[in-house]
């Protein structure tokens, strides 16, 4: 970063102090660098530093911001070109891509679980570890069957035995 706070003045900067990129997009809220020519070892070191900061922080707000930073730094950039025969078809494709991008952003920011009932199946072992007597054990067994149910239904719908 070139700033007077660090003793750097923009008029004194040389070309070797600057980086390279095929494209840079700057908005009010974000800066996106496409195909940056940065030092990969330095980026990897920064990624590890951020991971360590995430593990050490006690603030949920700081953890969320660090996770966003990590996702942006390690995630990469994709350029999507869309074509169509008509203007209407192009708009429809553009809306579909924007919808997919928003879903992907939400998954990255908020997290996601594996589909197909996998998260429920993974929870079964924790419920099976419970050992109670009488009606409580009957309730535990009912919960286990309920956790298995979505996967069984998916298998049945696919023509397989659950």
mmCIF file of N, CA and C in Angstrom, residues 20 27 51 56 83 106 111 123-124 128 162:
data_model
loop_
_atom_site.group_PDB
_atom_site.id
_atom_site.type_symbol
_atom_site.label_atom_id
_atom_site.label_comp_id
_atom_site.label_asym_id
_atom_site.label_seq_id
_atom_site.Cartn_x
_atom_site.Cartn_y
_atom_site.Cartn_z
ATOM 1 N N UNK A 20 1.395 -6.283 -11.121
ATOM 2 C CA UNK A 20 0.797 -6.414 -12.438
ATOM 3 C C UNK A 20 -0.491 -7.210 -12.326
ATOM 4 N N UNK A 27 -14.558 -0.541 -7.089
ATOM 5 C CA UNK A 27 -15.838 0.093 -6.793
ATOM 6 C C UNK A 27 -15.729 0.752 -5.425
ATOM 7 N N UNK A 51 -5.626 -17.574 8.718
ATOM 8 C CA UNK A 51 -6.185 -18.776 9.364
ATOM 9 C C UNK A 51 -5.832 -18.803 10.845
ATOM 10 N N UNK A 56 -7.475 -17.745 16.647
ATOM 11 C CA UNK A 56 -7.146 -17.076 17.909
ATOM 12 C C UNK A 56 -8.164 -16.021 18.345
ATOM 13 N N UNK A 83 -23.528 -15.451 -23.964
ATOM 14 C CA UNK A 83 -24.006 -15.106 -25.294
ATOM 15 C C UNK A 83 -25.380 -15.704 -25.528
ATOM 16 N N UNK A 106 -23.719 -16.522 -0.922
ATOM 17 C CA UNK A 106 -24.369 -16.822 0.358
ATOM 18 C C UNK A 106 -23.756 -18.061 0.992
ATOM 19 N N UNK A 111 -21.894 -20.311 5.011
ATOM 20 C CA UNK A 111 -21.635 -21.730 5.185
ATOM 21 C C UNK A 111 -22.738 -22.568 4.559
ATOM 22 N N UNK A 123 -25.253 -36.935 11.810
ATOM 23 C CA UNK A 123 -25.688 -36.669 13.188
ATOM 24 C C UNK A 123 -26.123 -37.941 13.917
ATOM 25 N N UNK A 124 -26.387 -38.999 13.179
ATOM 26 C CA UNK A 124 -26.880 -40.238 13.789
ATOM 27 C C UNK A 124 -25.910 -40.780 14.832
ATOM 28 N N UNK A 128 -26.799 -41.920 18.552
ATOM 29 C CA UNK A 128 -26.603 -43.319 18.957
ATOM 30 C C UNK A 128 -25.722 -43.435 20.197
ATOM 31 N N UNK A 162 -33.236 -48.517 0.395
ATOM 32 C CA UNK A 162 -32.590 -47.703 1.419
ATOM 33 C C UNK A 162 -32.008 -48.575 2.432
#
